[in-house]
PDB file of C-alpha atoms in Angstrom:
ATOM      1  CA  MET A   1      82.226 103.972  98.933  1.00 59.00           C
ATOM      2  CA  ALA A   2      85.559 105.214  97.731  1.00 89.00           C
ATOM      3  CA  ILE A   3      87.780 106.714 100.283  1.00 96.00           C
ATOM      4  CA  SER A   4      87.523 110.517 100.301  1.00 96.00           C
ATOM      5  CA  ILE A   5      90.512 113.073 100.172  1.00 98.00           C
ATOM      6  CA  LYS A   6      89.904 116.511 101.734  1.00 98.00           C
ATOM      7  CA  SER A   7      90.520 119.761  99.936  1.00 98.00           C
ATOM      8  CA  PRO A   8      91.667 122.287 102.614  1.00 98.00           C
ATOM      9  CA  LYS A   9      88.396 124.084 102.283  1.00 98.00           C
ATOM     10  CA  GLU A  10      86.553 121.036 103.515  1.00 98.00           C
ATOM     11  CA  ILE A  11      89.358 120.166 106.093  1.00 98.00           C
ATOM     12  CA  SER A  12      88.985 123.809 107.492  1.00 98.00           C
ATOM     13  CA  LEU A  13      84.982 123.191 107.789  1.00 98.00           C
ATOM     14  CA  MET A  14      85.220 119.587 109.228  1.00 98.00           C
ATOM     15  CA  MET A  15      87.850 121.125 111.792  1.00 98.00           C
ATOM     16  CA  LYS A  16      85.142 123.278 113.223  1.00 98.00           C
ATOM     17  CA  SER A  17      82.808 120.226 113.649  1.00 98.00           C
ATOM     18  CA  CYS A  18      85.616 118.161 115.399  1.00 98.00           C
ATOM     19  CA  GLU A  19      85.879 121.022 117.769  1.00 98.00           C
ATOM     20  CA  ILE A  20      82.650 120.809 118.669  1.00 98.00           C
ATOM     21  CA  SER A  21      82.418 117.552 119.359  1.00 98.00           C
ATOM     22  CA  ALA A  22      85.860 117.687 121.569  1.00 98.00           C
ATOM     23  CA  ARG A  23      84.141 120.549 123.627  1.00 98.00           C
ATOM     24  CA  ALA A  24      81.050 118.580 124.136  1.00 98.00           C
ATOM     25  CA  LEU A  25      83.250 115.131 125.314  1.00 98.00           C
ATOM     26  CA  GLU A  26      84.897 117.643 127.621  1.00 98.00           C
ATOM     27  CA  PHE A  27      81.694 118.883 128.683  1.00 98.00           C
ATOM     28  CA  ALA A  28      80.358 115.522 129.361  1.00 98.00           C
ATOM     29  CA  GLY A  29      83.260 114.766 131.367  1.00 98.00           C
ATOM     30  CA  SER A  30      82.794 117.909 133.385  1.00 98.00           C
ATOM     31  CA  ILE A  31      79.171 116.670 134.337  1.00 98.00           C
ATOM     32  CA  ILE A  32      79.717 113.119 135.303  1.00 98.00           C
ATOM     33  CA  ARG A  33      79.466 112.521 139.067  1.00 98.00           C
ATOM     34  CA  PRO A  34      78.012 109.954 141.454  1.00 98.00           C
ATOM     35  CA  GLY A  35      74.243 109.451 140.966  1.00 98.00           C
ATOM     36  CA  ILE A  36      73.478 111.088 137.504  1.00 98.00           C
ATOM     37  CA  SER A  37      72.026 109.287 134.874  1.00 98.00           C
ATOM     38  CA  THR A  38      73.381 108.714 131.548  1.00 98.00           C
ATOM     39  CA  TRP A  39      70.229 110.031 130.530  1.00 98.00           C
ATOM     40  CA  GLU A  40      70.338 113.319 131.716  1.00 98.00           C
ATOM     41  CA  ILE A  41      74.142 113.580 130.323  1.00 98.00           C
ATOM     42  CA  ASP A  42      72.727 112.945 127.028  1.00 98.00           C
ATOM     43  CA  LYS A  43      70.114 115.790 127.334  1.00 98.00           C
ATOM     44  CA  ALA A  44      72.728 118.032 128.123  1.00 98.00           C
ATOM     45  CA  LEU A  45      75.263 117.067 125.253  1.00 98.00           C
ATOM     46  CA  GLY A  46      72.237 117.427 123.286  1.00 98.00           C
ATOM     47  CA  GLU A  47      71.751 120.898 124.168  1.00 98.00           C
ATOM     48  CA  PHE A  48      75.238 121.620 124.231  1.00 98.00           C
ATOM     49  CA  ILE A  49      75.880 120.609 120.671  1.00 98.00           C
ATOM     50  CA  LYS A  50      72.878 122.293 119.442  1.00 98.00           C
ATOM     51  CA  SER A  51      73.929 125.490 121.202  1.00 98.00           C
ATOM     52  CA  ARG A  52      77.203 125.455 118.957  1.00 98.00           C
ATOM     53  CA  GLY A  53      74.773 125.676 115.790  1.00 98.00           C
ATOM     54  CA  ALA A  54      75.386 121.718 115.331  1.00 98.00           C
ATOM     55  CA  ARG A  55      73.334 118.640 115.574  1.00 98.00           C
ATOM     56  CA  PRO A  56      74.351 115.492 117.336  1.00 98.00           C
ATOM     57  CA  SER A  57      76.011 112.915 114.876  1.00 98.00           C
ATOM     58  CA  PHE A  58      74.161 109.591 116.357  1.00 98.00           C
ATOM     59  CA  LYS A  59      70.922 111.082 116.996  1.00 98.00           C
ATOM     60  CA  GLY A  60      68.598 108.338 114.843  1.00 97.00           C
ATOM     61  CA  LEU A  61      71.849 107.212 113.068  1.00 97.00           C
ATOM     62  CA  TYR A  62      70.673 103.500 112.076  1.00 97.00           C
ATOM     63  CA  GLY A  63      67.671 104.154 114.467  1.00 97.00           C
ATOM     64  CA  PHE A  64      70.121 104.860 117.334  1.00 98.00           C
ATOM     65  CA  PRO A  65      67.830 106.976 120.094  1.00 98.00           C
ATOM     66  CA  GLY A  66      70.526 108.849 121.988  1.00 98.00           C
ATOM     67  CA  ASN A  67      72.840 111.605 121.545  1.00 98.00           C
ATOM     68  CA  ALA A  68      75.698 109.758 122.606  1.00 98.00           C
ATOM     69  CA  CYS A  69      76.637 106.450 123.398  1.00 98.00           C
ATOM     70  CA  PHE A  70      77.213 105.578 127.360  1.00 98.00           C
ATOM     71  CA  SER A  71      78.971 102.140 127.692  1.00 98.00           C
ATOM     72  CA  ILE A  72      79.365 101.574 131.581  1.00 98.00           C
ATOM     73  CA  ASN A  73      81.655  98.768 133.115  1.00 98.00           C
ATOM     74  CA  ASP A  74      81.588  95.667 131.142  1.00 98.00           C
ATOM     75  CA  GLU A  75      79.631  97.479 128.054  1.00 98.00           C
ATOM     76  CA  LEU A  76      82.148  98.003 125.003  1.00 98.00           C
ATOM     77  CA  ILE A  77      80.075 100.126 122.834  1.00 98.00           C
ATOM     78  CA  HIS A  78      76.741 101.870 121.784  1.00 98.00           C
ATOM     79  CA  GLY A  79      75.100 101.310 125.361  1.00 98.00           C
ATOM     80  CA  ILE A  80      71.723 103.609 125.334  1.00 98.00           C
ATOM     81  CA  PRO A  81      71.332 106.376 127.659  1.00 98.00           C
ATOM     82  CA  ALA A  82      68.235 105.916 129.997  1.00 98.00           C
ATOM     83  CA  LYS A  83      66.943 107.671 133.486  1.00 98.00           C
ATOM     84  CA  ARG A  84      67.202 103.899 135.364  1.00 98.00           C
ATOM     85  CA  ARG A  85      70.775 103.829 134.360  1.00 98.00           C
ATOM     86  CA  ILE A  86      72.736 105.951 137.171  1.00 98.00           C
ATOM     87  CA  LEU A  87      76.441 106.062 137.527  1.00 98.00           C
ATOM     88  CA  LYS A  88      77.713 105.377 140.794  1.00 98.00           C
ATOM     89  CA  SER A  89      81.449 105.739 142.259  1.00 98.00           C
ATOM     90  CA  GLY A  90      83.983 103.197 140.965  1.00 98.00           C
ATOM     91  CA  ASP A  91      82.278 103.064 137.561  1.00 98.00           C
ATOM     92  CA  ILE A  92      83.797 103.562 134.070  1.00 98.00           C
ATOM     93  CA  VAL A  93      81.885 104.875 131.277  1.00 99.00           C
ATOM     94  CA  SER A  94      82.668 105.623 128.292  1.00 98.00           C
ATOM     95  CA  ILE A  95      81.105 108.453 126.046  1.00 99.00           C
ATOM     96  CA  ASP A  96      81.006 108.226 122.650  1.00 98.00           C
ATOM     97  CA  VAL A  97      79.916 111.726 120.624  1.00 98.00           C
ATOM     98  CA  GLY A  98      79.896 113.220 117.379  1.00 98.00           C
ATOM     99  CA  ALA A  99      78.811 116.690 115.797  1.00 98.00           C
ATOM    100  CA  PHE A 100      77.664 117.640 112.691  1.00 98.00           C
ATOM    101  CA  LYS A 101      78.129 120.923 111.235  1.00 98.00           C
ATOM    102  CA  SER A 102      78.885 122.737 107.622  1.00 96.00           C
ATOM    103  CA  GLY A 103      78.058 119.281 106.178  1.00 98.00           C
ATOM    104  CA  PHE A 104      81.259 117.255 108.033  1.00 98.00           C
ATOM    105  CA  HIS A 105      81.272 115.035 111.469  1.00 98.00           C
ATOM    106  CA  GLY A 106      83.670 114.840 113.937  1.00 98.00           C
ATOM    107  CA  ASP A 107      83.499 111.988 116.495  1.00 98.00           C
ATOM    108  CA  ASN A 108      85.441 111.257 119.955  1.00 98.00           C
ATOM    109  CA  THR A 109      85.164 108.818 122.905  1.00 98.00           C
ATOM    110  CA  ARG A 110      87.073 108.953 125.993  1.00 98.00           C
ATOM    111  CA  THR A 111      86.415 106.343 128.946  1.00 99.00           C
ATOM    112  CA  PHE A 112      85.649 108.503 132.494  1.00 98.00           C
ATOM    113  CA  ALA A 113      86.142 107.216 135.792  1.00 98.00           C
ATOM    114  CA  VAL A 114      83.120 108.113 137.962  1.00 98.00           C
ATOM    115  CA  GLY A 115      84.459 109.900 141.064  1.00 98.00           C
ATOM    116  CA  GLY A 116      87.790 110.633 140.134  1.00 97.00           C
ATOM    117  CA  PHE A 117      90.536 108.512 138.828  1.00 98.00           C
ATOM    118  CA  ASP A 118      91.484 107.221 142.523  1.00 98.00           C
ATOM    119  CA  ALA A 119      87.925 105.782 142.893  1.00 98.00           C
ATOM    120  CA  ILE A 120      88.434 103.003 140.330  1.00 98.00           C
ATOM    121  CA  PRO A 121      89.941 100.037 141.078  1.00 98.00           C
ATOM    122  CA  GLU A 122      93.674  99.136 140.351  1.00 98.00           C
ATOM    123  CA  ASN A 123      92.315  97.073 137.265  1.00 98.00           C
ATOM    124  CA  ALA A 124      90.372  99.686 135.624  1.00 98.00           C
ATOM    125  CA  GLN A 125      93.321 102.222 136.510  1.00 98.00           C
ATOM    126  CA  ARG A 126      95.321 100.031 134.193  1.00 98.00           C
ATOM    127  CA  LEU A 127      92.948  99.242 131.241  1.00 98.00           C
ATOM    128  CA  LEU A 128      92.187 102.800 130.798  1.00 98.00           C
ATOM    129  CA  GLU A 129      96.118 103.695 130.778  1.00 98.00           C
ATOM    130  CA  ALA A 130      96.291 100.882 128.335  1.00 98.00           C
ATOM    131  CA  THR A 131      93.678 101.401 125.915  1.00 98.00           C
ATOM    132  CA  GLU A 132      94.477 105.431 125.844  1.00 98.00           C
ATOM    133  CA  GLN A 133      98.421 105.116 125.238  1.00 98.00           C
ATOM    134  CA  SER A 134      97.085 102.387 122.350  1.00 98.00           C
ATOM    135  CA  LEU A 135      95.265 105.157 120.685  1.00 98.00           C
ATOM    136  CA  TYR A 136      98.222 107.125 120.368  1.00 98.00           C
ATOM    137  CA  GLU A 137     100.381 104.138 119.376  1.00 98.00           C
ATOM    138  CA  GLY A 138      97.928 104.327 116.589  1.00 98.00           C
ATOM    139  CA  ILE A 139      97.960 107.702 115.502  1.00 98.00           C
ATOM    140  CA  LYS A 140     101.819 107.630 115.482  1.00 98.00           C
ATOM    141  CA  LYS A 141     101.587 105.323 112.460  1.00 98.00           C
ATOM    142  CA  ALA A 142      98.772 107.414 110.692  1.00 98.00           C
ATOM    143  CA  ILE A 143     101.741 109.207 108.253  1.00 98.00           C
ATOM    144  CA  PRO A 144     101.518 109.442 104.365  1.00 98.00           C
ATOM    145  CA  GLY A 145     102.836 106.128 102.384  1.00 97.00           C
ATOM    146  CA  ASN A 146     101.950 103.985 105.557  1.00 98.00           C
ATOM    147  CA  ARG A 147      99.096 101.663 105.571  1.00 98.00           C
ATOM    148  CA  VAL A 148      95.971 101.271 107.158  1.00 98.00           C
ATOM    149  CA  GLY A 149      97.359  97.881 108.920  1.00 98.00           C
ATOM    150  CA  ASP A 150     100.389  99.628 110.558  1.00 98.00           C
ATOM    151  CA  ILE A 151      97.689 101.176 112.406  1.00 98.00           C
ATOM    152  CA  SER A 152      96.079  98.367 113.425  1.00 98.00           C
ATOM    153  CA  ASN A 153      99.321  96.672 113.963  1.00 98.00           C
ATOM    154  CA  ALA A 154     100.684  99.401 116.482  1.00 98.00           C
ATOM    155  CA  ILE A 155      97.102  99.062 118.836  1.00 98.00           C
ATOM    156  CA  GLN A 156      97.370  95.699 118.543  1.00 98.00           C
ATOM    157  CA  THR A 157     100.724  95.204 119.595  1.00 98.00           C
ATOM    158  CA  HIS A 158     100.401  97.775 122.776  1.00 98.00           C
ATOM    159  CA  ILE A 159      97.122  96.044 124.051  1.00 98.00           C
ATOM    160  CA  VAL A 160      98.405  92.282 123.249  1.00 98.00           C
ATOM    161  CA  SER A 161     101.757  93.079 125.528  1.00 98.00           C
ATOM    162  CA  ARG A 162      99.344  94.811 128.346  1.00 98.00           C
ATOM    163  CA  GLY A 163      97.527  91.713 128.355  1.00 98.00           C
ATOM    164  CA  TYR A 164      94.010  92.575 126.887  1.00 98.00           C
ATOM    165  CA  PHE A 165      91.845  91.804 124.214  1.00 98.00           C
ATOM    166  CA  VAL A 166      90.874  93.572 120.939  1.00 98.00           C
ATOM    167  CA  PRO A 167      87.286  92.478 119.727  1.00 98.00           C
ATOM    168  CA  THR A 168      87.576  92.002 115.893  1.00 96.00           C
ATOM    169  CA  ASP A 169      84.117  92.812 114.995  1.00 96.00           C
ATOM    170  CA  TYR A 170      84.645  96.620 115.749  1.00 97.00           C
ATOM    171  CA  PHE A 171      86.716  99.078 114.422  1.00 97.00           C
ATOM    172  CA  GLY A 172      87.475 102.893 113.665  1.00 98.00           C
ATOM    173  CA  HIS A 173      86.720 104.277 110.329  1.00 98.00           C
ATOM    174  CA  GLY A 174      87.090 107.005 107.483  1.00 98.00           C
ATOM    175  CA  ILE A 175      84.787 110.178 108.304  1.00 98.00           C
ATOM    176  CA  GLY A 176      83.819 113.552 106.824  1.00 98.00           C
ATOM    177  CA  LYS A 177      80.673 114.246 105.106  1.00 98.00           C
ATOM    178  CA  GLU A 178      79.171 110.845 106.408  1.00 98.00           C
ATOM    179  CA  LEU A 179      80.214 109.200 109.654  1.00 98.00           C
ATOM    180  CA  HIS A 180      81.137 106.520 108.300  1.00 98.00           C
ATOM    181  CA  GLU A 181      83.409 105.983 105.365  1.00 98.00           C
ATOM    182  CA  ASP A 182      85.916 104.059 103.828  1.00 98.00           C
ATOM    183  CA  PRO A 183      88.641 103.164 104.763  1.00 98.00           C
ATOM    184  CA  ASN A 184      87.519 100.828 108.121  1.00 98.00           C
ATOM    185  CA  VAL A 185      90.222 101.008 110.409  1.00 98.00           C
ATOM    186  CA  PRO A 186      90.956  97.670 112.584  1.00 98.00           C
ATOM    187  CA  ASN A 187      92.644  97.701 115.838  1.00 98.00           C
ATOM    188  CA  SER A 188      94.309  94.532 115.018  1.00 98.00           C
ATOM    189  CA  GLY A 189      96.118  93.549 111.829  1.00 98.00           C
ATOM    190  CA  LYS A 190      99.372  93.140 109.866  1.00 98.00           C
ATOM    191  CA  THR A 191     101.775  96.085 108.875  1.00 98.00           C
ATOM    192  CA  GLY A 192     101.890  96.739 105.250  1.00 98.00           C
ATOM    193  CA  ARG A 193      98.157  95.538 104.775  1.00 97.00           C
ATOM    194  CA  GLY A 194      94.994  97.719 103.768  1.00 97.00           C
ATOM    195  CA  PRO A 195      94.492 101.034 101.927  1.00 97.00           C
ATOM    196  CA  ARG A 196      97.579 103.019 101.713  1.00 98.00           C
ATOM    197  CA  LEU A 197      97.338 106.518 103.759  1.00 98.00           C
ATOM    198  CA  THR A 198      97.452 109.939 101.411  1.00 98.00           C
ATOM    199  CA  ALA A 199      97.489 113.269 102.952  1.00 98.00           C
ATOM    200  CA  GLY A 200      93.755 114.426 102.861  1.00 98.00           C
ATOM    201  CA  MET A 201      92.688 111.377 104.492  1.00 98.00           C
ATOM    202  CA  THR A 202      90.335 111.798 107.453  1.00 98.00           C
ATOM    203  CA  ILE A 203      89.634 108.925 110.010  1.00 98.00           C
ATOM    204  CA  ALA A 204      88.400 107.722 113.179  1.00 98.00           C
ATOM    205  CA  ILE A 205      90.943 105.850 115.410  1.00 99.00           C
ATOM    206  CA  GLU A 206      89.589 103.957 118.341  1.00 98.00           C
ATOM    207  CA  PRO A 207      90.829 101.343 120.203  1.00 98.00           C
ATOM    208  CA  MET A 208      88.019  99.163 121.896  1.00 98.00           C
ATOM    209  CA  VAL A 209      89.557  96.966 124.514  1.00 98.00           C
ATOM    210  CA  THR A 210      88.157  94.149 126.503  1.00 98.00           C
ATOM    211  CA  GLU A 211      90.005  92.762 129.836  1.00 98.00           C
ATOM    212  CA  THR A 212      89.107  89.018 129.768  1.00 98.00           C
ATOM    213  CA  THR A 213      88.304  88.024 126.421  1.00 98.00           C
ATOM    214  CA  ASP A 214      87.971  89.211 122.939  1.00 98.00           C
ATOM    215  CA  LYS A 215      84.389  87.546 122.864  1.00 98.00           C
ATOM    216  CA  THR A 216      81.523  89.893 123.117  1.00 98.00           C
ATOM    217  CA  HIS A 217      77.372  89.772 122.353  1.00 98.00           C
ATOM    218  CA  ILE A 218      74.824  92.047 122.126  1.00 98.00           C
ATOM    219  CA  LEU A 219      72.018  92.479 124.729  1.00 98.00           C
ATOM    220  CA  SER A 220      68.458  92.369 123.964  1.00 97.00           C
ATOM    221  CA  ASP A 221      68.278  96.309 122.871  1.00 97.00           C
ATOM    222  CA  ASP A 222      69.812  94.897 120.206  1.00 97.00           C
ATOM    223  CA  TRP A 223      72.393  97.863 120.619  1.00 98.00           C
ATOM    224  CA  THR A 224      74.914  97.297 123.588  1.00 98.00           C
ATOM    225  CA  VAL A 225      77.609  95.362 123.192  1.00 98.00           C
ATOM    226  CA  VAL A 226      78.789  93.628 126.411  1.00 98.00           C
ATOM    227  CA  GLU A 227      82.408  92.055 127.200  1.00 98.00           C
ATOM    228  CA  ALA A 228      80.934  88.270 127.345  1.00 98.00           C
ATOM    229  CA  ASN A 229      83.104  87.477 130.426  1.00 98.00           C
ATOM    230  CA  GLY A 230      81.848  90.121 132.450  1.00 98.00           C
ATOM    231  CA  GLY A 231      85.138  91.811 132.243  1.00 98.00           C
ATOM    232  CA  LEU A 232      85.812  95.631 132.070  1.00 98.00           C
ATOM    233  CA  CYS A 233      85.876  97.375 128.711  1.00 98.00           C
ATOM    234  CA  ALA A 234      87.650 100.602 127.569  1.00 99.00           C
ATOM    235  CA  HIS A 235      87.281 102.749 124.390  1.00 99.00           C
ATOM    236  CA  PHE A 236      89.390 105.701 123.510  1.00 99.00           C
ATOM    237  CA  GLU A 237      88.953 107.431 119.895  1.00 99.00           C
ATOM    238  CA  HIS A 238      89.955 110.726 118.064  1.00 98.00           C
ATOM    239  CA  THR A 239      89.283 111.984 114.585  1.00 99.00           C
ATOM    240  CA  VAL A 240      92.763 112.575 112.972  1.00 98.00           C
ATOM    241  CA  LEU A 241      93.711 114.177 109.197  1.00 98.00           C
ATOM    242  CA  ILE A 242      96.892 112.265 107.031  1.00 98.00           C
ATOM    243  CA  THR A 243      98.378 115.455 106.721  1.00 98.00           C
ATOM    244  CA  ALA A 244     102.260 115.667 104.156  1.00 97.00           C
ATOM    245  CA  GLY A 245     103.874 115.345 107.557  1.00 97.00           C
ATOM    246  CA  GLU A 246     103.010 113.992 111.269  1.00 98.00           C
ATOM    247  CA  PRO A 247      99.339 113.176 111.808  1.00 98.00           C
ATOM    248  CA  LEU A 248      97.060 115.894 112.822  1.00 98.00           C
ATOM    249  CA  ILE A 249      94.308 114.852 115.668  1.00 98.00           C
ATOM    250  CA  MET A 250      91.247 116.980 114.957  1.00 98.00           C
ATOM    251  CA  THR A 251      89.180 116.756 117.858  1.00 98.00           C
ATOM    252  CA  LYS A 252      92.552 117.607 120.667  1.00 97.00           C
ATOM    253  CA  LEU A 253      91.591 120.680 122.377  1.00 95.00           C
ATOM    254  CA  CYS A 254      94.511 123.183 122.615  1.00 77.00           C
TER     255      CYS A 254
END
């Protein structure tokens, strides 16, 4: 698949799907509380997205059963929502959600502190802060003339400097008419490598960070990826437009 360069009209349409995705993630955060199940949040998210005239990007994608991914504590990505998965105070949960409207997808992720930021242990607080900051370090490099590797290296450099790990099997991606398009956007790499960034490209930048090792494995549900040592995981993501100047975060709410 060739890298897609979006026209101004396509960007305008995609901005709408990105806003719905961002609103959906904001909504999810507003209903997180100790005692709620990920199934309840997922059901509410699906209804929220549909009420905006869109459809959940993840539902049925490659056979995934949920409207969004819910990854708790040592789970890195692709956690399946379920009635038995009850959140408790002190947990951290990554919610990855996208919306499809008018032919385009938006995609974003945030790791939330259940019970509030002060309810989670200090090591979890530090991990969340480092992972979120690495996302913005990567976004700073999303300018025309740079290469994908400049984004990747900025993320990796920040994460390693904080003592954490970046699994190399999972990465960000181009996004548009398809949820996953070219190019891949790794969370580690060398500067000056990879496809050159051009105005009109839209990419999902998403650092996925582990606490004690870069090794992971997939659970028996064939979806959920966990940290091999049982350490905590965090995940933050924005959909970003490469412009003629500074990058535009399409899933950032004003």
